[in-house]
Tab-separated table of C-alpha atoms in Angstrom:
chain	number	residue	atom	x	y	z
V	28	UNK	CA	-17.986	-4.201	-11.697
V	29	UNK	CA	-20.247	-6.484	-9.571
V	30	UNK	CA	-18.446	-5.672	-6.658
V	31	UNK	CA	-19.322	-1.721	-6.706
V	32	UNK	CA	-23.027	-2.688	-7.851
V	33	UNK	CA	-22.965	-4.625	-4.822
V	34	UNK	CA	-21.286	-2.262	-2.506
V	35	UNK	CA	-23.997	1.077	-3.856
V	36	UNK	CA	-26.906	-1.758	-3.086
V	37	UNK	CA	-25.606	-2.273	0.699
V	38	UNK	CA	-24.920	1.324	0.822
V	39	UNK	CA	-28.288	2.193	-0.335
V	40	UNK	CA	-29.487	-0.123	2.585
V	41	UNK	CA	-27.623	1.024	5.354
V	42	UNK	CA	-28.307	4.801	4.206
V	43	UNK	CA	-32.055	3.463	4.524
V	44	UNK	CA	-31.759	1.742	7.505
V	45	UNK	CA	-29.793	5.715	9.186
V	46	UNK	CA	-33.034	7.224	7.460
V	47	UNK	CA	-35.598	5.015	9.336
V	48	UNK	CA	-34.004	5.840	12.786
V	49	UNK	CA	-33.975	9.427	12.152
V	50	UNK	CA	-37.592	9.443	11.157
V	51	UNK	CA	-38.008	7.256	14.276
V	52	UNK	CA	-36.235	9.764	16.596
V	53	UNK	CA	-37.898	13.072	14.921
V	54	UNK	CA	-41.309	11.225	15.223
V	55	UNK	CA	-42.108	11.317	11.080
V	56	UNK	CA	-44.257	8.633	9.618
V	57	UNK	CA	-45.645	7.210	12.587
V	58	UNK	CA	-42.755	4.703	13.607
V	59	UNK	CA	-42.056	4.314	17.434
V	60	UNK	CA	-38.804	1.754	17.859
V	61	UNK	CA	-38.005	0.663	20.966
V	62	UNK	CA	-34.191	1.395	21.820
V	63	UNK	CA	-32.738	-1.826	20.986
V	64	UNK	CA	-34.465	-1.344	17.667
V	65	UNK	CA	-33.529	1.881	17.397
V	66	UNK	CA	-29.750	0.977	18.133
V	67	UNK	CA	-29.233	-1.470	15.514
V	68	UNK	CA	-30.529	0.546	13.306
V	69	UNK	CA	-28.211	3.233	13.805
V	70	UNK	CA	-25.175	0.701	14.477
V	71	UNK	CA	-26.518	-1.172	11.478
V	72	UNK	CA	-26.881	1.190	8.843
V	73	UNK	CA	-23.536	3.132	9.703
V	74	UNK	CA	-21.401	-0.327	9.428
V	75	UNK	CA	-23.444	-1.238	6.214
V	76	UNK	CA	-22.717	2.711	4.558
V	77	UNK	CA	-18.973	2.303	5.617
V	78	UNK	CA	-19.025	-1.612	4.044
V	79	UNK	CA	-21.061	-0.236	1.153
V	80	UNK	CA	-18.579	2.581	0.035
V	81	UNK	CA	-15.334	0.083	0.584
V	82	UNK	CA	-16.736	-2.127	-1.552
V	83	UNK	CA	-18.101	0.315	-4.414
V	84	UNK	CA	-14.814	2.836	-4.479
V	85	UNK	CA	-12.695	2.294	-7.439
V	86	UNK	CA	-9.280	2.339	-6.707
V	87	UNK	CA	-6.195	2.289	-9.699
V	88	UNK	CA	-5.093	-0.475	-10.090
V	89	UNK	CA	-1.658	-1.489	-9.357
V	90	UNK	CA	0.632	-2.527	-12.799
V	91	UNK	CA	3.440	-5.027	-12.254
V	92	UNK	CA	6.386	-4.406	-15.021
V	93	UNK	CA	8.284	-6.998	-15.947
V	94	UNK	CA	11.468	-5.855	-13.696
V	95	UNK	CA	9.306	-6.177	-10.601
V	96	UNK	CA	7.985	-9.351	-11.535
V	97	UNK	CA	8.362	-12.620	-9.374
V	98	UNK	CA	10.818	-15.588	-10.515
V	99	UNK	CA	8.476	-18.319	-11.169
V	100	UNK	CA	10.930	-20.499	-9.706
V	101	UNK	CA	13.396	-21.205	-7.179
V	102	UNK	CA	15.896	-22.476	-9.779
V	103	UNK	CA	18.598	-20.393	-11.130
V	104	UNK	CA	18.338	-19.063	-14.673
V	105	UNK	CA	21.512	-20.506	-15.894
V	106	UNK	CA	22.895	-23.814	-14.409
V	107	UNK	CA	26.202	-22.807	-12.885
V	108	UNK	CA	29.192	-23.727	-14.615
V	109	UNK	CA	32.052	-26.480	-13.703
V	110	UNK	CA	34.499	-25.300	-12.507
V	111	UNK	CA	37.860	-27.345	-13.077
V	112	UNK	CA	37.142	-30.887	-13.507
């Protein structure tokens, strides 16, 4: 749960930060970034919407059964038996 809260806020950023450079290169608002600026914000905001939306998809999750499940040790379940002594 706070992991896809976290991932739609850093989505939410970097989809703000893609905005800002596209008002930037259509000339809306009055901004003028210089191209370094300009470049991390488009770098920037794609790498945070792709981070953002890993982090806030739900995916199943994955049931073990108990047939699949790990030994929890290294021992075997039954100590062999002796054999002719």
């Amino acid at each position: 749960m706070l992991t896809t809260l976290m991932g739609a806020g850093v989505f939410s950023i970097g989809f703000f930060m893609l905005i800002l450079g596209l008002m930037d290169l259509l000339g809306l608002g009055g901004l003028s970034f210089g191209l370094g600026e300009r470049i991390l914000l488009y770098v920037g905001g794609l790498f945070l919407c792709v981070l953002g939306y890993i982090m806030a998809r739900r995916l199943p999750r994955s049931r073990v059964s108990e047939a699949e499940s790990f030994p929890q040790s290294d021992l075997p379940a039954e100590p062999p038996a002796d054999e002719g002594t």
